[in-house]
Short mmCIF file of C-alpha atoms in Angstrom, two decimals:
data_model
loop_
_atom_site.label_atom_id
_atom_site.label_comp_id
_atom_site.label_asym_id
_atom_site.label_seq_id
_atom_site.Cartn_x
_atom_site.Cartn_y
_atom_site.Cartn_z
CA MET A 1 135.01 -27.31 4.27
CA ASN A 2 132.91 -29.16 1.73
CA ASP A 3 132.81 -32.90 2.04
CA ALA A 4 135.52 -33.75 -0.98
CA ASN A 5 137.95 -31.12 0.72
CA TYR A 6 137.58 -32.93 3.81
CA LEU A 7 138.29 -36.21 2.44
CA ILE A 8 141.13 -34.95 0.55
CA LYS A 9 142.83 -33.50 3.51
CA GLN A 10 142.28 -36.54 5.48
CA PHE A 11 143.89 -38.83 2.72
CA LYS A 12 146.79 -36.67 2.68
CA THR A 13 147.26 -36.30 6.22
CA PRO A 14 145.18 -38.97 8.17
CA ASP A 15 144.45 -38.92 11.89
CA ALA A 16 146.74 -41.03 14.13
CA GLU A 17 144.00 -43.98 14.19
CA TYR A 18 144.28 -44.35 10.50
CA GLU A 19 147.92 -44.71 10.12
CA PRO A 20 149.76 -47.68 9.66
CA VAL A 21 150.50 -49.87 12.98
CA VAL A 22 153.93 -51.36 13.17
CA MET A 23 154.60 -54.86 14.44
CA TRP A 24 157.76 -54.41 16.35
CA PHE A 25 159.26 -57.61 17.16
CA TRP A 26 161.63 -57.85 20.04
CA GLY A 27 164.44 -60.25 19.56
CA ASP A 28 167.17 -61.25 22.04
CA MET A 29 167.25 -59.48 25.39
CA PRO A 30 165.35 -56.34 25.09
CA THR A 31 166.64 -53.40 27.72
CA GLU A 32 165.10 -50.16 28.82
CA ASP A 33 167.79 -48.28 26.94
CA GLY A 34 167.35 -50.16 23.75
CA ILE A 35 163.72 -49.82 23.85
CA THR A 36 164.10 -46.00 24.41
CA PHE A 37 166.49 -45.77 21.38
CA GLN A 38 164.18 -47.51 18.93
CA MET A 39 161.02 -45.78 19.71
CA GLU A 40 162.73 -42.59 19.36
CA GLN A 41 164.09 -43.87 16.17
CA PHE A 42 160.26 -45.09 15.33
CA ARG A 43 159.24 -41.46 16.24
CA SER A 44 161.84 -39.71 14.18
CA GLN A 45 160.53 -41.54 10.98
CA ASN A 46 156.92 -40.59 12.10
CA ILE A 47 155.89 -44.02 12.89
CA ILE A 48 153.50 -43.45 16.13
CA ASN A 49 151.42 -46.56 16.18
CA PHE A 50 152.80 -49.78 17.06
CA PHE A 51 152.60 -53.01 19.18
CA VAL A 52 155.07 -55.44 20.49
CA HIS A 53 155.46 -58.85 19.40
CA PRO A 54 157.48 -61.07 21.73
CA ALA A 55 158.78 -63.57 19.01
CA GLY A 56 162.44 -64.35 19.38
CA CYS A 57 162.49 -62.58 22.96
CA ASP A 58 164.53 -64.33 25.47
CA ILE A 59 162.43 -62.94 28.22
CA GLU A 60 159.34 -65.27 29.32
CA TYR A 61 156.21 -64.09 27.97
CA LEU A 62 154.14 -62.17 30.53
CA SER A 63 156.82 -62.81 33.29
CA ASP A 64 157.41 -59.70 35.96
CA ARG A 65 160.41 -58.85 33.82
CA TYR A 66 158.55 -58.66 30.61
CA MET A 67 155.60 -56.72 32.38
CA GLU A 68 158.30 -54.24 33.41
CA LEU A 69 159.42 -53.34 30.11
CA ILE A 70 155.93 -53.23 28.91
CA GLN A 71 155.52 -50.45 31.52
CA HIS A 72 158.55 -48.98 30.08
CA VAL A 73 156.99 -48.73 26.65
CA VAL A 74 153.89 -47.34 27.81
CA LYS A 75 155.52 -44.87 29.55
CA GLU A 76 158.16 -43.84 26.64
CA ALA A 77 154.86 -43.94 24.14
CA LYS A 78 153.27 -41.27 26.27
CA ARG A 79 156.33 -39.26 26.42
CA LEU A 80 156.96 -39.17 22.65
CA GLY A 81 153.26 -38.97 21.83
CA MET A 82 152.98 -42.38 20.19
CA TYR A 83 150.31 -45.10 20.58
CA TYR A 84 150.78 -48.37 21.89
CA TRP A 85 148.51 -51.12 20.72
CA ILE A 86 148.09 -54.04 23.06
CA TYR A 87 148.95 -57.35 21.33
CA ASP A 88 147.49 -60.00 23.24
CA GLU A 89 148.87 -63.14 21.54
CA TYR A 90 152.13 -64.92 21.45
CA ASP A 91 152.88 -67.73 19.07
CA TYR A 92 150.19 -69.99 17.20
CA PRO A 93 147.66 -70.96 17.54
CA SER A 94 145.49 -67.76 18.32
CA GLY A 95 144.00 -67.39 21.60
CA ILE A 96 146.18 -69.27 23.89
CA ALA A 97 148.49 -66.65 25.44
CA GLY A 98 151.58 -68.49 24.80
CA GLY A 99 150.49 -71.59 26.27
CA LYS A 100 149.53 -69.65 29.59
CA LEU A 101 145.89 -69.98 29.12
CA ILE A 102 145.55 -73.70 29.16
CA GLN A 103 147.63 -75.22 31.68
CA VAL A 104 147.50 -78.79 33.21
CA GLN A 105 147.62 -79.20 36.94
CA ASN A 106 146.82 -82.71 38.51
CA GLY A 107 145.46 -84.32 35.12
CA ARG A 108 143.13 -81.22 34.84
CA TYR A 109 143.34 -78.52 32.03
CA PHE A 110 142.67 -74.68 33.24
#
């Protein structure tokens, strides 16, 4: 295949790594059933790349329960042939992991 035909084909049907990535905001209290339903809806609309943003989520960021739900997301993404992109931030400013990176203990910052 010549270069022009290859480029046209790639433009019309790009590989997964070139498709848009959806920012999926979790609001309220997500559940495994709700997550599965929404992921199946994404997949039915050919949305295969996504990451979870916990804004508005009633579950504490990076808590055990939050991580259980992320494990469910990873399992479902594999089942559905989707790609979960790790989103390492919560809230702003960037780089503080929702305030968990810098914590004060006994007057010292960690």
